Amino acid sequence: ILNFFENSQLGKLLLENPDEVKREQPFSLLLSANKLFNEIVDGDAKVLIHGIMDGYVTLDDEVILFDYKTDYVSMKDHEASLLKIEDRYRGQVNLYGEALRDILRRPVTHKYLYLLSSGDLVEIRVDLHDAA
């Protein structure tokens, strides 16, 4: 955690804006089931999702979502390991982003995973509908 705040741009940004940082934020999101499961064709079926976001920061022109992960990161195959972790958590973080957009009524401009074991900050691509 110390590495995050001392050496990452995101950690420094959080320290510079403590009043704008929210941590451990619970949320609920009602989502069309067919958005999560391809095999469901019923457009009226819904899924209720509950979760807790590690945190986010709201600035004048940005909303930045972040999530800490403890996954092992191989230094031998570092880039491949990072891609695998990004793929593993993309869906989860995008759901968090969708919930946050609905809560704040603002687009989420950046979504990050911070990998505690390696100190890597991995940006999750923003979905087009998140930016809208």
PDB file of C-alpha atoms in Angstrom:
ATOM      1  CA  ILE A   1       0.000   0.000   0.000  1.00  0.00           C
ATOM      2  CA  LEU A   2       2.855   2.359   0.835  1.00  0.00           C
ATOM      3  CA  ASN A   3       4.272   1.768  -2.648  1.00  0.00           C
ATOM      4  CA  PHE A   4       0.878   2.710  -4.127  1.00  0.00           C
ATOM      5  CA  PHE A   5       0.774   6.091  -2.385  1.00  0.00           C
ATOM      6  CA  GLU A   6       4.460   6.915  -2.790  1.00  0.00           C
ATOM      7  CA  ASN A   7       5.151   5.693  -6.316  1.00  0.00           C
ATOM      8  CA  SER A   8       1.974   5.674  -8.398  1.00  0.00           C
ATOM      9  CA  GLN A   9       0.354   8.696  -9.988  1.00  0.00           C
ATOM     10  CA  LEU A  10      -3.037   7.476  -8.815  1.00  0.00           C
ATOM     11  CA  GLY A  11      -1.886   7.100  -5.212  1.00  0.00           C
ATOM     12  CA  LYS A  12      -0.426  10.609  -5.260  1.00  0.00           C
ATOM     13  CA  LEU A  13      -3.658  11.951  -6.773  1.00  0.00           C
ATOM     14  CA  LEU A  14      -5.669  10.398  -3.930  1.00  0.00           C
ATOM     15  CA  LEU A  15      -3.373  11.973  -1.339  1.00  0.00           C
ATOM     16  CA  GLU A  16      -3.751  15.364  -3.033  1.00  0.00           C
ATOM     17  CA  ASN A  17      -7.574  15.133  -2.994  1.00  0.00           C
ATOM     18  CA  PRO A  18      -8.562  13.402   0.259  1.00  0.00           C
ATOM     19  CA  ASP A  19     -11.996  15.056   0.453  1.00  0.00           C
ATOM     20  CA  GLU A  20     -12.900  13.713  -2.991  1.00  0.00           C
ATOM     21  CA  VAL A  21     -11.909  10.095  -2.305  1.00  0.00           C
ATOM     22  CA  LYS A  22     -14.514   7.495  -1.366  1.00  0.00           C
ATOM     23  CA  ARG A  23     -13.423   4.062  -0.133  1.00  0.00           C
ATOM     24  CA  GLU A  24     -15.236   0.763   0.444  1.00  0.00           C
ATOM     25  CA  GLN A  25     -18.401   1.984  -1.280  1.00  0.00           C
ATOM     26  CA  PRO A  26     -21.277  -0.502  -1.386  1.00  0.00           C
ATOM     27  CA  PHE A  27     -23.550  -0.504  -4.421  1.00  0.00           C
ATOM     28  CA  SER A  28     -26.497  -2.284  -5.976  1.00  0.00           C
ATOM     29  CA  LEU A  29     -27.119  -2.464  -9.697  1.00  0.00           C
ATOM     30  CA  LEU A  30     -30.140  -3.864 -11.519  1.00  0.00           C
ATOM     31  CA  LEU A  31     -29.008  -5.137 -14.893  1.00  0.00           C
ATOM     32  CA  SER A  32     -30.672  -6.897 -17.801  1.00  0.00           C
ATOM     33  CA  ALA A  33     -29.826 -10.579 -17.499  1.00  0.00           C
ATOM     34  CA  ASN A  34     -29.071 -10.862 -21.209  1.00  0.00           C
ATOM     35  CA  LYS A  35     -26.317  -8.287 -20.784  1.00  0.00           C
ATOM     36  CA  LEU A  36     -24.492 -10.726 -18.491  1.00  0.00           C
ATOM     37  CA  PHE A  37     -25.537 -14.075 -19.947  1.00  0.00           C
ATOM     38  CA  ASN A  38     -25.655 -14.598 -23.712  1.00  0.00           C
ATOM     39  CA  GLU A  39     -27.991 -17.581 -23.399  1.00  0.00           C
ATOM     40  CA  ILE A  40     -30.810 -15.509 -21.849  1.00  0.00           C
ATOM     41  CA  VAL A  41     -33.068 -14.078 -24.516  1.00  0.00           C
ATOM     42  CA  ASP A  42     -35.777 -12.690 -22.225  1.00  0.00           C
ATOM     43  CA  GLY A  43     -35.260  -8.918 -22.394  1.00  0.00           C
ATOM     44  CA  ASP A  44     -37.309  -8.419 -19.220  1.00  0.00           C
ATOM     45  CA  ALA A  45     -35.207 -10.721 -17.006  1.00  0.00           C
ATOM     46  CA  LYS A  46     -33.122  -8.767 -14.500  1.00  0.00           C
ATOM     47  CA  VAL A  47     -30.191  -9.557 -12.220  1.00  0.00           C
ATOM     48  CA  LEU A  48     -29.533  -7.668  -8.996  1.00  0.00           C
ATOM     49  CA  ILE A  49     -25.842  -7.200  -8.352  1.00  0.00           C
ATOM     50  CA  HIS A  50     -24.448  -6.138  -4.983  1.00  0.00           C
ATOM     51  CA  GLY A  51     -20.824  -5.319  -4.395  1.00  0.00           C
ATOM     52  CA  ILE A  52     -18.296  -3.080  -2.728  1.00  0.00           C
ATOM     53  CA  MET A  53     -15.971  -0.871  -4.751  1.00  0.00           C
ATOM     54  CA  ASP A  54     -12.530  -0.417  -3.220  1.00  0.00           C
ATOM     55  CA  GLY A  55     -12.708   3.255  -4.087  1.00  0.00           C
ATOM     56  CA  TYR A  56     -13.060   6.161  -6.422  1.00  0.00           C
ATOM     57  CA  VAL A  57     -12.141   9.821  -6.635  1.00  0.00           C
ATOM     58  CA  THR A  58     -14.264  12.567  -8.175  1.00  0.00           C
ATOM     59  CA  LEU A  59     -12.551  15.593  -9.678  1.00  0.00           C
ATOM     60  CA  ASP A  60     -13.972  18.475 -11.710  1.00  0.00           C
ATOM     61  CA  ASP A  61     -13.585  16.687 -15.028  1.00  0.00           C
ATOM     62  CA  GLU A  62     -12.880  13.083 -14.015  1.00  0.00           C
ATOM     63  CA  VAL A  63     -14.243  10.145 -12.078  1.00  0.00           C
ATOM     64  CA  ILE A  64     -11.543   7.567 -11.389  1.00  0.00           C
ATOM     65  CA  LEU A  65     -12.437   4.114 -10.089  1.00  0.00           C
ATOM     66  CA  PHE A  66      -9.794   1.894  -8.510  1.00  0.00           C
ATOM     67  CA  ASP A  67      -9.680  -1.645  -7.186  1.00  0.00           C
ATOM     68  CA  TYR A  68      -6.847  -3.367  -5.326  1.00  0.00           C
ATOM     69  CA  LYS A  69      -5.868  -6.927  -6.247  1.00  0.00           C
ATOM     70  CA  THR A  70      -3.499  -9.344  -4.546  1.00  0.00           C
ATOM     71  CA  ASP A  71      -2.983 -11.709  -7.492  1.00  0.00           C
ATOM     72  CA  TYR A  72       0.497 -13.062  -8.084  1.00  0.00           C
ATOM     73  CA  VAL A  73       2.260 -11.314 -10.974  1.00  0.00           C
ATOM     74  CA  SER A  74       4.966 -13.299 -12.720  1.00  0.00           C
ATOM     75  CA  MET A  75       8.073 -11.218 -13.271  1.00  0.00           C
ATOM     76  CA  LYS A  76       9.321 -13.752 -15.816  1.00  0.00           C
ATOM     77  CA  ASP A  77       6.269 -13.285 -18.054  1.00  0.00           C
ATOM     78  CA  HIS A  78       5.315  -9.882 -16.682  1.00  0.00           C
ATOM     79  CA  GLU A  79       3.329  -8.496 -19.630  1.00  0.00           C
ATOM     80  CA  ALA A  80       1.437 -11.751 -20.178  1.00  0.00           C
ATOM     81  CA  SER A  81       0.669 -11.936 -16.472  1.00  0.00           C
ATOM     82  CA  LEU A  82      -0.697  -8.381 -16.486  1.00  0.00           C
ATOM     83  CA  LEU A  83      -2.900  -9.101 -19.502  1.00  0.00           C
ATOM     84  CA  LYS A  84      -4.265 -12.227 -17.855  1.00  0.00           C
ATOM     85  CA  ILE A  85      -5.152 -10.305 -14.687  1.00  0.00           C
ATOM     86  CA  GLU A  86      -6.731  -7.499 -16.723  1.00  0.00           C
ATOM     87  CA  ASP A  87      -8.857 -10.037 -18.603  1.00  0.00           C
ATOM     88  CA  ARG A  88      -9.861 -11.757 -15.349  1.00  0.00           C
ATOM     89  CA  TYR A  89     -11.189  -8.581 -13.738  1.00  0.00           C
ATOM     90  CA  ARG A  90     -12.400  -6.517 -16.714  1.00  0.00           C
ATOM     91  CA  GLY A  91     -16.031  -7.620 -16.312  1.00  0.00           C
ATOM     92  CA  GLN A  92     -16.068  -6.932 -12.577  1.00  0.00           C
ATOM     93  CA  VAL A  93     -14.499  -3.485 -12.898  1.00  0.00           C
ATOM     94  CA  ASN A  94     -16.770  -2.564 -15.808  1.00  0.00           C
ATOM     95  CA  LEU A  95     -19.794  -3.473 -13.652  1.00  0.00           C
ATOM     96  CA  TYR A  96     -18.404  -1.268 -10.888  1.00  0.00           C
ATOM     97  CA  GLY A  97     -18.000   1.504 -13.447  1.00  0.00           C
ATOM     98  CA  GLU A  98     -21.564   1.118 -14.644  1.00  0.00           C
ATOM     99  CA  ALA A  99     -22.884   1.244 -11.074  1.00  0.00           C
ATOM    100  CA  LEU A 100     -20.752   4.281 -10.277  1.00  0.00           C
ATOM    101  CA  ARG A 101     -21.928   6.087 -13.414  1.00  0.00           C
ATOM    102  CA  ASP A 102     -25.531   5.477 -12.351  1.00  0.00           C
ATOM    103  CA  ILE A 103     -24.877   6.619  -8.764  1.00  0.00           C
ATOM    104  CA  LEU A 104     -22.991   9.809  -9.659  1.00  0.00           C
ATOM    105  CA  ARG A 105     -24.830  10.539 -12.899  1.00  0.00           C
ATOM    106  CA  ARG A 106     -21.414  11.187 -14.444  1.00  0.00           C
ATOM    107  CA  PRO A 107     -19.239   9.136 -16.749  1.00  0.00           C
ATOM    108  CA  VAL A 108     -16.358   7.149 -15.278  1.00  0.00           C
ATOM    109  CA  THR A 109     -13.281   8.406 -17.092  1.00  0.00           C
ATOM    110  CA  HIS A 110     -10.690   5.899 -15.823  1.00  0.00           C
ATOM    111  CA  LYS A 111     -10.764   2.475 -14.169  1.00  0.00           C
ATOM    112  CA  TYR A 112      -7.680   0.942 -12.598  1.00  0.00           C
ATOM    113  CA  LEU A 113      -6.491  -2.216 -10.920  1.00  0.00           C
ATOM    114  CA  TYR A 114      -3.606  -1.757  -8.519  1.00  0.00           C
ATOM    115  CA  LEU A 115      -1.675  -4.993  -8.140  1.00  0.00           C
ATOM    116  CA  LEU A 116      -0.284  -5.070  -4.630  1.00  0.00           C
ATOM    117  CA  SER A 117       2.170  -7.901  -5.244  1.00  0.00           C
ATOM    118  CA  SER A 118       4.001  -6.108  -8.055  1.00  0.00           C
ATOM    119  CA  GLY A 119       3.107  -2.428  -7.724  1.00  0.00           C
ATOM    120  CA  ASP A 120       1.610  -2.330 -11.213  1.00  0.00           C
ATOM    121  CA  LEU A 121      -1.230   0.039 -12.024  1.00  0.00           C
ATOM    122  CA  VAL A 122      -3.325  -1.475 -14.820  1.00  0.00           C
ATOM    123  CA  GLU A 123      -5.898   0.622 -16.632  1.00  0.00           C
ATOM    124  CA  ILE A 124      -9.080  -1.160 -17.650  1.00  0.00           C
ATOM    125  CA  ARG A 125     -10.414   0.112 -20.934  1.00  0.00           C
ATOM    126  CA  VAL A 126     -13.446   2.348 -20.560  1.00  0.00           C
ATOM    127  CA  ASP A 127     -16.510   0.945 -22.316  1.00  0.00           C
ATOM    128  CA  LEU A 128     -18.023   3.296 -24.899  1.00  0.00           C
ATOM    129  CA  HIS A 129     -21.310   3.502 -22.951  1.00  0.00           C
ATOM    130  CA  ASP A 130     -19.358   4.456 -19.793  1.00  0.00           C
ATOM    131  CA  ALA A 131     -17.952   7.497 -21.525  1.00  0.00           C
ATOM    132  CA  ALA A 132     -21.347   8.570 -22.852  1.00  0.00           C
TER     133      ALA A 132
END
